[in-house]
Each structure stands twice: as structure tokens, then as C-alpha cells.
Coordinates of C-alpha atoms and ligand atoms in Angstrom, one line a residue:
M1 CA 21.8 -1.7 -26.3
R2 CA 20.7 -0.4 -23.0
N3 CA 21.4 -3.7 -21.4
L4 CA 24.8 -3.9 -23.0
L5 CA 25.6 -0.5 -21.7
A6 CA 24.6 -1.5 -18.2
L7 CA 26.7 -4.6 -18.4
L8 CA 29.7 -2.6 -19.6
L9 CA 29.2 -0.2 -16.7
L10 CA 29.0 -3.1 -14.3
L11 CA 32.1 -4.8 -15.6
G12 CA 33.9 -1.5 -15.9
G13 CA 33.0 -0.8 -12.2
A14 CA 34.5 -4.1 -11.1
F15 CA 37.9 -3.0 -12.4
D16 CA 37.5 0.7 -12.1
D17 CA 38.3 2.0 -8.6
D18 CA 35.9 4.9 -8.7
A19 CA 32.5 4.7 -7.0
D20 CA 29.9 7.5 -6.5
L21 CA 29.0 6.6 -3.0
V22 CA 30.5 4.1 -0.6
L23 CA 28.8 3.1 2.7
R24 CA 31.7 1.8 4.7
G25 CA 31.3 -1.0 7.3
A26 CA 27.5 -1.1 7.3
V27 CA 25.6 -4.1 8.6
V28 CA 24.1 -5.3 5.4
Y29 CA 20.8 -7.1 5.2
D30 CA 20.4 -8.1 1.6
G31 CA 16.6 -8.7 1.5
T32 CA 16.8 -12.5 1.4
G33 CA 16.0 -12.9 5.1
G34 CA 19.7 -13.8 5.8
E35 CA 21.5 -12.4 8.8
G36 CA 23.2 -9.1 8.6
V37 CA 26.9 -9.0 7.7
V38 CA 29.4 -6.2 7.9
R39 CA 30.2 -5.0 4.4
D40 CA 31.1 -1.9 2.3
V41 CA 28.4 -1.0 -0.2
A42 CA 29.6 0.8 -3.3
I43 CA 27.2 2.4 -5.9
K44 CA 27.9 4.0 -9.2
G45 CA 25.4 5.6 -11.5
D46 CA 22.1 3.9 -10.8
R47 CA 23.5 0.5 -9.9
I48 CA 25.0 -1.2 -6.9
L49 CA 28.6 -1.8 -7.9
A50 CA 29.8 -4.0 -5.1
V51 CA 28.8 -5.4 -1.7
G52 CA 32.0 -6.5 0.0
E53 CA 35.3 -4.9 0.8
W54 CA 35.8 -1.8 -1.2
K55 CA 39.4 -0.9 -2.0
G56 CA 38.8 1.7 -4.6
T57 CA 38.1 5.4 -4.3
A58 CA 34.7 7.1 -4.0
K59 CA 33.3 10.6 -4.5
T60 CA 31.5 10.3 -1.2
T61 CA 32.3 7.9 1.6
V62 CA 30.0 7.4 4.5
D63 CA 31.2 5.9 7.8
A64 CA 28.3 3.4 8.2
Q65 CA 29.6 1.5 11.2
G66 CA 26.8 0.4 13.5
L67 CA 24.2 1.4 10.8
V68 CA 22.0 -1.0 8.9
A69 CA 22.0 -1.0 5.1
A70 CA 19.0 -2.6 3.4
P71 CA 17.4 -2.7 0.0
G72 CA 15.0 0.3 -0.4
F73 CA 11.6 -0.7 0.7
I74 CA 8.8 -1.5 -1.8
D75 CA 5.3 -0.5 -0.7
L76 CA 3.1 -3.0 -2.4
H77 CA -0.1 -1.3 -1.4
N78 CA -0.1 2.4 -1.8
H79 CA -2.6 5.0 -2.9
S80 CA -0.3 7.8 -4.1
D81 CA -2.2 7.8 -7.4
T82 CA -2.8 11.6 -7.4
G83 CA -0.1 12.5 -4.8
I84 CA 2.8 11.1 -6.8
V85 CA 2.1 13.4 -9.7
A86 CA 1.2 16.5 -7.7
E87 CA 3.8 19.1 -7.2
A88 CA 3.2 19.5 -3.5
T89 CA 3.6 15.8 -2.7
R90 CA 5.5 14.0 -5.4
E91 CA 8.7 14.2 -3.3
N92 CA 6.9 11.6 -1.2
Y93 CA 9.1 12.4 1.8
N94 CA 6.6 10.7 4.2
F95 CA 7.7 7.5 2.4
T96 CA 11.3 8.1 1.6
S97 CA 11.8 9.0 5.3
Q98 CA 10.6 5.4 6.0
G99 CA 13.3 4.0 3.7
C100 CA 10.7 3.4 1.0
T101 CA 12.0 3.7 -2.6
T102 CA 9.1 2.3 -4.7
V103 CA 5.4 2.6 -4.2
V104 CA 2.7 0.5 -6.0
T105 CA -0.3 2.5 -7.1
G106 CA -3.6 1.6 -8.7
N107 CA -4.7 -0.4 -5.7
C108 CA -8.2 -1.3 -4.5
G109 CA -9.6 -0.9 -8.0
M110 CA -8.8 2.9 -8.0
G111 CA -6.4 5.1 -9.9
A112 CA -5.2 5.8 -13.4
V113 CA -6.6 3.6 -16.3
D114 CA -4.1 5.2 -18.7
V115 CA -1.0 3.4 -17.5
G116 CA 1.3 4.7 -20.2
K117 CA 0.4 8.3 -19.4
L118 CA 0.9 7.9 -15.6
L119 CA 4.4 6.3 -16.0
R120 CA 5.4 8.9 -18.6
T121 CA 4.3 11.7 -16.2
V122 CA 6.4 10.2 -13.4
D123 CA 9.4 10.0 -15.7
E124 CA 9.0 13.5 -17.0
Q125 CA 8.3 15.3 -13.7
G126 CA 10.3 13.0 -11.4
A127 CA 9.2 11.7 -8.0
G128 CA 10.8 10.9 -4.7
T129 CA 10.1 7.2 -5.2
N130 CA 9.7 4.9 -8.1
V131 CA 6.2 4.0 -9.2
V132 CA 4.8 0.6 -10.1
H133 CA 1.2 0.6 -11.3
L134 CA -1.7 -1.9 -11.2
I135 CA -4.7 -1.6 -13.6
P136 CA -7.6 -0.5 -11.4
H137 CA -10.6 -2.7 -12.1
G138 CA -13.2 -0.3 -10.6
A139 CA -11.9 2.6 -12.7
V140 CA -11.8 0.5 -15.9
R141 CA -15.4 -0.6 -15.2
S142 CA -16.7 2.9 -14.6
Q143 CA -14.9 4.2 -17.7
V144 CA -16.6 1.6 -19.8
F145 CA -20.1 1.6 -18.4
G146 CA -20.4 3.8 -15.4
S147 CA -21.0 3.2 -11.7
V148 CA -23.9 0.9 -12.1
R149 CA -25.0 -2.3 -10.3
R150 CA -25.1 -4.9 -13.0
A151 CA -22.9 -7.2 -15.0
P152 CA -21.2 -5.9 -18.2
T153 CA -22.7 -6.8 -21.6
P154 CA -20.5 -8.9 -23.8
D155 CA -19.5 -5.8 -25.7
E156 CA -18.7 -3.9 -22.5
L157 CA -16.6 -6.8 -21.2
A158 CA -14.7 -6.8 -24.4
K159 CA -14.0 -3.1 -24.0
M160 CA -12.8 -3.7 -20.4
K161 CA -10.5 -6.5 -21.7
E162 CA -9.1 -4.1 -24.3
L163 CA -8.2 -1.6 -21.6
V164 CA -6.6 -4.2 -19.4
E165 CA -4.6 -5.5 -22.4
K166 CA -3.4 -2.0 -23.3
G167 CA -2.5 -1.3 -19.6
M168 CA -0.4 -4.5 -19.4
K169 CA 1.4 -3.7 -22.7
E170 CA 2.2 -0.2 -21.3
G171 CA 3.9 -1.7 -18.3
A172 CA 1.4 -2.4 -15.6
F173 CA 2.3 -5.2 -13.2
G174 CA -1.2 -6.6 -12.8
L175 CA -4.8 -5.9 -12.0
S176 CA -6.3 -4.7 -8.7
T177 CA -9.9 -4.9 -7.5
G178 CA -11.7 -3.2 -4.6
L179 CA -14.7 -5.4 -4.0
I180 CA -16.3 -3.3 -1.3
Y181 CA -16.2 -0.2 -3.3
V182 CA -18.5 1.2 -6.0
P183 CA -18.4 0.0 -8.7
G184 CA -16.0 -2.9 -8.1
T185 CA -18.4 -4.4 -5.6
Y186 CA -21.0 -5.0 -8.4
A187 CA -18.7 -7.3 -10.3
E188 CA -19.3 -11.1 -10.1
T189 CA -16.4 -13.4 -9.8
E190 CA -16.6 -14.5 -13.4
E191 CA -16.1 -10.9 -14.7
I192 CA -12.9 -10.6 -12.7
V193 CA -11.6 -14.0 -13.9
E194 CA -12.1 -12.9 -17.5
L195 CA -10.0 -9.8 -17.0
A196 CA -7.4 -11.7 -14.9
R197 CA -6.9 -14.1 -17.7
V198 CA -5.8 -11.2 -19.9
V199 CA -3.4 -10.1 -17.1
H200 CA -2.0 -13.7 -16.8
G201 CA -1.3 -13.6 -20.6
H202 CA 1.3 -10.9 -19.8
G203 CA 2.6 -12.5 -16.6
G204 CA 0.9 -10.1 -14.2
L205 CA -0.6 -10.6 -10.8
Y206 CA -4.1 -10.1 -9.3
A207 CA -4.3 -7.9 -6.2
S208 CA -7.5 -7.6 -4.3
H209 CA -9.2 -5.6 -1.6
I210 CA -11.4 -8.6 -1.1
R211 CA -15.2 -8.7 -0.9
S212 CA -15.3 -8.7 2.9
E213 CA -12.7 -8.2 5.7
A214 CA -15.5 -8.7 8.3
A215 CA -18.3 -11.4 8.5
G216 CA -17.5 -12.7 5.0
L217 CA -13.7 -12.7 5.4
L218 CA -13.2 -16.5 4.8
D219 CA -15.5 -16.6 1.8
A220 CA -13.8 -13.6 0.4
I221 CA -10.4 -15.3 0.6
D222 CA -11.8 -18.3 -1.2
E223 CA -13.1 -16.1 -4.0
A224 CA -9.7 -14.4 -4.4
I225 CA -7.9 -17.8 -4.5
S226 CA -10.4 -19.1 -7.0
I227 CA -9.8 -16.2 -9.3
G228 CA -6.1 -17.0 -9.2
E229 CA -6.7 -20.7 -9.9
K230 CA -9.1 -20.0 -12.8
S231 CA -7.0 -17.3 -14.4
G232 CA -3.5 -18.5 -13.6
C233 CA -2.6 -15.2 -11.9
P234 CA -0.7 -15.1 -8.7
V235 CA -3.0 -13.6 -6.0
Q236 CA -2.1 -10.8 -3.7
I237 CA -4.5 -10.3 -0.8
S238 CA -4.3 -6.6 0.1
H239 CA -4.1 -5.3 3.6
L240 CA -5.0 -8.6 5.2
K241 CA -7.1 -8.0 8.4
C242 CA -9.9 -9.2 10.6
S243 CA -12.2 -6.2 10.7
T244 CA -15.1 -5.7 13.2
K245 CA -16.2 -8.1 15.9
E246 CA -17.6 -10.5 13.3
A247 CA -14.1 -11.4 12.2
W248 CA -12.1 -11.1 15.4
G249 CA -10.1 -14.2 16.1
K250 CA -10.3 -15.5 12.5
M251 CA -6.8 -14.6 11.4
G252 CA -5.5 -18.1 12.1
E253 CA -8.2 -19.6 9.9
A254 CA -7.7 -17.0 7.2
C255 CA -4.0 -17.8 7.1
A256 CA -4.7 -21.5 7.1
K257 CA -6.8 -21.1 4.0
I258 CA -4.1 -19.2 2.2
E259 CA -1.5 -21.8 3.3
A260 CA -3.6 -24.7 2.1
A261 CA -3.8 -23.0 -1.3
R262 CA -0.1 -22.4 -1.3
A263 CA 0.5 -26.0 -0.4
R264 CA -1.4 -27.1 -3.5
G265 CA 0.7 -24.8 -5.7
V266 CA -1.4 -21.7 -6.0
K267 CA 0.7 -18.6 -5.7
V268 CA -1.1 -16.6 -2.9
T269 CA 0.6 -13.9 -0.8
A270 CA -0.7 -11.0 1.2
D271 CA 0.3 -7.6 2.7
Q272 CA -0.4 -5.9 5.9
Y273 CA 0.2 -2.7 7.8
P274 CA 1.3 -2.9 11.4
Y275 CA -1.7 -1.0 13.0
A276 CA -4.9 -2.3 14.5
A277 CA -7.0 0.4 12.8
S278 CA -7.9 0.9 9.2
S279 CA -8.9 3.9 7.2
T280 CA -11.3 4.5 4.4
A281 CA -14.4 6.6 3.5
L282 CA -17.0 7.1 6.2
A283 CA -19.6 5.8 3.8
S284 CA -17.8 2.5 3.4
Y285 CA -17.7 2.0 7.2
T286 CA -21.3 2.8 7.8
L287 CA -23.4 2.0 4.7
P288 CA -24.1 -1.1 2.5
A289 CA -22.7 -1.0 -1.0
W290 CA -26.2 -0.7 -2.6
A291 CA -26.6 2.7 -0.9
L292 CA -23.6 4.1 -2.7
E293 CA -24.7 3.3 -6.3
G294 CA -24.3 6.2 -8.6
G295 CA -23.0 8.4 -5.8
K296 CA -26.5 9.2 -4.7
V297 CA -25.9 8.8 -1.0
A298 CA -27.3 12.2 0.0
E299 CA -30.5 11.6 -2.0
R300 CA -31.1 8.2 -0.4
L301 CA -30.5 9.6 3.1
S302 CA -33.2 12.2 2.5
D303 CA -35.6 9.7 1.0
P304 CA -38.6 9.1 3.3
E305 CA -38.5 5.3 2.8
L306 CA -34.7 4.7 2.4
G307 CA -33.6 7.3 4.9
P308 CA -34.8 5.4 8.1
K309 CA -33.5 2.1 6.7
L310 CA -30.0 3.6 6.2
R311 CA -30.0 5.2 9.7
K312 CA -30.6 1.7 11.0
E313 CA -27.6 0.4 8.9
I314 CA -25.4 3.2 10.4
S315 CA -26.4 2.4 13.9
E316 CA -25.7 -1.3 13.4
S317 CA -22.3 -0.4 12.0
F318 CA -21.5 1.2 15.4
D319 CA -22.3 -2.1 17.1
R320 CA -20.0 -4.1 14.9
R321 CA -17.0 -2.0 16.1
D322 CA -18.2 -1.6 19.7
N323 CA -19.5 2.0 19.5
P324 CA -19.4 5.3 17.6
N325 CA -16.2 6.1 19.5
K326 CA -14.4 3.7 17.2
L327 CA -14.8 5.9 14.1
M328 CA -12.5 9.0 13.9
I329 CA -12.7 11.6 11.3
A330 CA -9.4 12.0 9.4
N331 CA -10.5 14.6 6.9
F332 CA -13.9 16.2 6.5
P333 CA -13.3 18.9 3.8
K334 CA -16.5 20.8 4.7
N335 CA -15.6 21.3 8.3
K336 CA -12.0 20.7 9.3
A337 CA -12.9 21.2 13.0
Y338 CA -14.1 17.6 12.9
N339 CA -10.7 16.3 11.9
G340 CA -9.1 14.1 14.6
K341 CA -12.4 13.7 16.5
S342 CA -14.5 10.6 17.0
I343 CA -18.1 10.5 15.8
D344 CA -19.0 10.0 19.5
A345 CA -17.1 13.1 20.6
I346 CA -18.7 15.3 17.8
A347 CA -22.1 14.0 18.8
R348 CA -21.6 14.8 22.5
A349 CA -20.2 18.2 21.9
S350 CA -23.4 19.2 19.9
S351 CA -25.9 17.1 22.0
R352 CA -26.8 15.0 19.0
D353 CA -27.3 11.3 18.2
P354 CA -24.1 9.9 16.6
V355 CA -26.2 8.7 13.7
D356 CA -27.2 12.3 13.0
V357 CA -23.5 13.2 12.9
V358 CA -22.8 10.5 10.3
V359 CA -25.8 11.6 8.2
E360 CA -24.7 15.2 8.3
I361 CA -21.2 14.3 7.1
L362 CA -22.4 11.9 4.4
K363 CA -24.9 14.4 3.1
A364 CA -22.0 17.0 2.9
G365 CA -19.9 14.7 0.7
G366 CA -18.4 12.3 3.2
A367 CA -15.1 12.2 5.1
A368 CA -11.9 10.1 5.2
T369 CA -12.2 8.2 8.4
I370 CA -10.2 5.9 10.7
G371 CA -11.9 2.8 12.0
F372 CA -10.6 1.2 15.2
S373 CA -12.0 -2.2 14.2
M374 CA -9.2 -4.7 14.5
R375 CA -7.4 -6.6 17.3
E376 CA -3.7 -6.6 17.9
E377 CA -3.8 -10.4 18.4
D378 CA -5.1 -11.0 14.9
M379 CA -2.5 -8.6 13.4
A380 CA 0.3 -10.4 15.3
V381 CA -0.6 -13.7 13.6
G382 CA -0.4 -12.2 10.1
M383 CA 2.7 -10.2 10.5
K384 CA 4.8 -13.3 11.3
K385 CA 4.0 -15.1 8.1
E386 CA 6.8 -15.4 5.6
W387 CA 4.4 -14.7 2.7
V388 CA 3.0 -11.4 4.2
A389 CA 4.7 -8.3 2.9
T390 CA 4.7 -5.0 4.8
A391 CA 2.6 -2.4 3.0
S392 CA 1.1 0.9 4.1
D393 CA -2.2 1.5 2.3
G394 CA -1.1 5.1 2.6
S395 CA -0.3 7.9 0.2
A396 CA 2.1 10.7 -0.6
K397 CA 1.4 13.4 2.0
R398 CA 2.9 16.4 3.8
P399 CA 1.7 17.7 7.2
S400 CA -1.6 19.5 6.9
D401 CA -4.8 20.1 8.8
E402 CA -5.9 16.6 8.0
R403 CA -5.5 13.9 10.7
P404 CA -4.6 10.9 8.5
H405 CA -3.9 7.4 9.6
P406 CA -0.3 7.2 11.0
R407 CA 0.5 4.4 8.5
N408 CA 1.2 7.2 6.0
Y409 CA 4.2 8.2 7.9
G410 CA 5.3 5.2 10.0
T411 CA 4.5 1.8 8.5
F412 CA 8.0 0.5 7.7
P413 CA 9.9 1.9 10.7
R414 CA 7.1 0.6 12.9
K415 CA 7.4 -3.0 11.8
I416 CA 11.2 -2.8 11.8
G417 CA 11.9 -0.5 14.7
L418 CA 9.1 -1.2 17.1
Y419 CA 8.1 -4.8 16.3
A420 CA 11.5 -6.3 15.3
L421 CA 14.1 -4.3 17.2
E422 CA 12.1 -3.3 20.3
K423 CA 9.5 -5.9 20.9
K424 CA 11.5 -8.6 19.2
S425 CA 8.4 -10.1 17.8
F426 CA 10.6 -11.4 14.9
A427 CA 14.1 -11.0 13.6
L428 CA 15.3 -7.8 12.0
A429 CA 16.3 -9.8 8.9
F430 CA 12.7 -11.1 8.6
A431 CA 11.2 -7.6 8.9
I432 CA 13.5 -6.2 6.3
R433 CA 12.7 -9.1 3.9
S434 CA 9.0 -8.5 4.3
A435 CA 9.6 -4.9 3.0
S436 CA 12.1 -5.6 0.2
G437 CA 12.9 -9.0 -1.3
L438 CA 9.4 -10.4 -0.7
P439 CA 7.4 -7.6 -2.4
A440 CA 10.0 -7.6 -5.2
D441 CA 9.4 -11.3 -5.7
I442 CA 5.6 -10.9 -5.6
L443 CA 5.7 -8.2 -8.2
G444 CA 8.3 -10.0 -10.4
L445 CA 10.7 -7.0 -10.1
K446 CA 14.0 -8.4 -11.4
D447 CA 16.5 -5.8 -10.4
R448 CA 15.2 -4.3 -7.2
G449 CA 14.4 -5.5 -3.7
Y450 CA 17.8 -7.0 -2.9
L451 CA 21.0 -5.4 -1.9
K452 CA 23.3 -7.1 -4.4
A453 CA 25.9 -6.1 -7.0
G454 CA 24.3 -5.3 -10.3
Y455 CA 20.9 -4.4 -8.8
K456 CA 19.5 -0.9 -9.1
A457 CA 20.8 1.3 -6.3
D458 CA 17.6 1.7 -4.3
L459 CA 18.8 1.4 -0.7
V460 CA 18.4 2.7 2.8
L461 CA 21.0 3.2 5.5
F462 CA 19.4 3.6 8.9
D463 CA 20.4 3.8 12.6
P464 CA 18.7 0.9 14.4
A465 CA 18.7 2.9 17.6
T466 CA 16.5 5.7 16.2
F467 CA 14.7 4.2 13.2
R468 CA 11.2 4.5 14.5
D469 CA 7.7 5.6 13.6
R470 CA 6.8 8.9 15.3
A471 CA 3.2 9.4 13.9
T472 CA 0.4 8.4 16.3
F473 CA -3.4 8.5 15.9
E474 CA -3.4 11.6 18.1
D475 CA -0.5 13.3 16.3
P476 CA -0.2 11.7 12.9
N477 CA 1.7 14.3 10.8
Q478 CA 5.1 13.2 12.1
Y479 CA 7.8 11.9 9.9
S480 CA 9.7 8.8 10.9
T481 CA 13.2 9.2 12.2
G482 CA 16.5 7.3 11.8
A483 CA 17.0 7.1 8.0
R484 CA 20.5 8.4 7.4
W485 CA 20.8 7.8 3.6
V486 CA 18.2 6.8 1.1
T487 CA 19.1 6.4 -2.6
V488 CA 16.6 5.9 -5.5
N489 CA 18.2 4.9 -8.7
G490 CA 21.6 5.8 -7.2
V491 CA 20.6 9.4 -6.3
A492 CA 20.3 10.4 -2.7
V493 CA 16.8 11.6 -1.6
I494 CA 18.1 11.6 2.0
A495 CA 21.7 12.4 2.6
D496 CA 23.3 12.4 6.0
G497 CA 19.8 12.4 7.6
K498 CA 18.4 15.3 5.5
K499 CA 16.2 15.3 2.5
T500 CA 17.8 16.5 -0.6
G501 CA 14.7 17.5 -2.7
A502 CA 15.9 15.2 -5.6
L503 CA 13.3 13.5 -7.7
P504 CA 15.0 10.5 -9.1
G505 CA 12.0 8.1 -9.1
K506 CA 10.9 6.5 -12.3
G507 CA 7.8 4.8 -13.7
L508 CA 8.7 1.2 -13.7
R509 CA 7.4 -1.0 -16.5
R510 CA 6.9 -4.8 -16.4
G511 CA 9.2 -6.7 -18.8
Ligands
ZN1 ZN1 -8.2 -1.3 0.1

């Protein structure tokens, strides 16, 4: 019935001469990777009515000459799990201002296990962007048997499978793992294969923050591919990177492995953010996974035997990324004065050993941290691959006293504005595809990701001269500029360069 109605609206639109919004004379990049062509774009209701020459009338007409129209960007790797349902941030303007219209949550094994409830909440409250959800393996695991370092019993595995099955039936697009995080890191490959088989039964994908992005990078890619081969799931390697000295220079080899798997018919893709620094918990940067079991970090650091051992681990982690200067505090809730400062700078200011600073922070509950652990050269190899989507690894935010990674505000305009338009590292059409058609294809989204008649009216109209990231590591709470119009399900969240406050985002369900 719903489909029939949509079809009638669509057919009606073709003969009817009334559109809600027409972008006149935009340079249209449709998400396929094809070159831009000058077209009118007409939308009506939540659909794109026509891409071509519009002869009918429109409630609103925008002179789009010289501006670029593209499908709304789809952020495959996002952590807005709590932010997208929180009143202060669900507008998600730090992403809509990047031209982003859909975010994928549940990544790295973290987020809501109750998929139905999350999607219903988004539908009821509204959001600035649509939400696609992945079932988070780590959260499923801890719900069933806690944060412990062992394999599940057969009974526990059965319970995990039930939760995955339920999540897929409620509309999840796949399963995600975070194999460096507690408790995901305690899972053997076979446990994940078992769960991924359930996901494959529903046509979903397997996305992974792989077991190592450093010394064990290549083995970790092999593991992800093998999970895809054994389960039948397409594999999405999250935030592909070569982190720490141990992995520098290995991006070519990493990509060759993925391309070899693709050549033998395995569906493997990846995503990447265009920055040479990452961001996660300080504990994950400085301590081995065994030290995090059960959340007892503070106790272990105070333990007379384990304490010195962990101090040595922390010190060695500095060496892997050159020095303690390469770790910067993004948010330490117990002392905001640390935000934006490197471990090294905090140590010098208080005449302490940098290891002592890390121990202090970890004992006080830890901090979100930025790690300058990658090389631009490795990043440049990955970002030119036609199977690498652009994704932020960020979350819904608004400017605050935190000093978060600039990827939260700038990922999409950075790849498009800085790398494609300014540096000319690749074509604009390629950069747009990596943010739209490609992630839609990876997810199996049927009616988004392309700017074509009949598709959902998620789109962005931007000025190529000013569409740029403005957030930096020094000053990260800066919105991107240059998005003139952004519509989500046909409703403008940015109109004539200004946010509207509308919350037309929906929870999207697979199938
Ligand atoms: Zn991750």
C-alpha cells in the first residue's frame, strides 16, 4: 500500500507541474562517480521528482548556478549512539553542515542492542539525520555474560545469536565488532563467524574495528576477510589505517590483501577519515586489553605487582608513536583544564613523568584522547581506492569545553573541499561517490545515496568555493562552511545556508 502510494505520487509528479523545491541549474553529481552535469533538481514530498529540465512550478525555487548538487552523504562509521537521541545534539548539525544526511550507529561493537527501540525513538523524537544501525557485538556479549575474558558457553552463544536474530528482524543492517575493546577483544574468530552467519541469513553485513591497526594490521585484515568467507557476509573494514610506527608504510600491503580477496569474489570494502590522527580512550592507546578486563584499571594500576608492569606498557606505548607529545587529551571529565593539551605538555607544566600523568588520568576514570599515530602517506594510498568510503568515526556534537577530533565537524568537506577541489588528489566526482553511492551500495540501501528521480530526497547543495572543513586540532569546535541547502526526506535542515532546526531524520530499517 505504502509502495503503491509512493508510485502514484511519483507518477503524479511526472505529470503534475508542482514541486516543493527546485534547484535550478545546479551541477549535479549523481553519486555514481560520473561527471557533473547542469540540471534542475525537483523534489516533492520526501522524493526526488525529477533531475533534468524542470518546466513546472515550484513552491520554492533556488538559483543553483555554479553550485554542486549531490546525494546527501552517508556516514558509514559514526558513533552518535547516544547523541542522536539526546535533546541537545539530535539535530546533528555538526554532520548536516557537512552535507551528511544519514549516520550509521552501533559501530566498533558499541551501542544499542535493542535495535527496534532505538529506531522507534528516532522516529518519534526526530533527528537531523537518518539513522542506520548495526548490532554491536561487544554490547551483545556483555549483556549476555558480562565483560569477561573467556569464550561463551554454548548456552551463552545461543543467547547472543537470539539477540542478533532479533536485531536483524527489527531492521539492523548488520553486525559490528570492536576487537581491541573490552569485551569484543576476548572473542575468538569462531564466535564472530557464528554470529555473522545469523546476519548473513538476513542479508546483512559484517563491519569491524579489526583486532589490530598497528603491528598486527595484516593478520587482522586476514581475520576479517576469513569471517566474511566463512559466514557469507560482506565485510566492511572500519576506519582503515596504519597506526603507530609498527604499521607505517603498510597501507599498500593492506590494500593489496583486500584487493586479492575482492578479486576472488569476497565482498570486502573499507572506510576512512581524511586525517592522520585517530581518537579513542586513553586506556586503549596506552594499556593492553587484559588490563581493562572488568573495568578494573584503577585497581590494577595500584597493585604492587601489576602497577609497575602497566607503567612499562604505558611508557612503551609512547615509543610506538614517537613520544608522549603524540597523545592529546580531548576530554577529561575530571579536569577540563587538560582538554586540548598533550600528555607531554601536562607533564612538563607539573614537573612530572608523562607516565604519571597517564596513570593519574586512568585512575580518575580515563579520558577521550587524540593519537597522532598515522602518516599522511599511508592515508593517501587508502583514500584513492574506489572501494574506500568516506566515514567520520565521529558523533553528534555541539561546541563545548571538549576538544574533540576535528573529524566530528569536518570529515566530508575535507575530503571533497580540501583533497578533491584544492589539492586535486582525485576528481570531485570520485570524492562525492565515496560519500554517497558507495556507502549506500555497501549497506544495501535501495533508495538513497544517488541523486536520481524516485530516490528519497536526501541531498546537499554546496558552493565548491567555500565548502571546506574549518575544524582543526587546535580549534576543533568549528562547523564546516559552504553547504547552501541540505534536505533529509525532502525537508530542509539547512535552507539558504542556515540551519532550520527541523528534525526530519528517520530510523531506517533493512528490507
Ligand atoms: Zn573503531
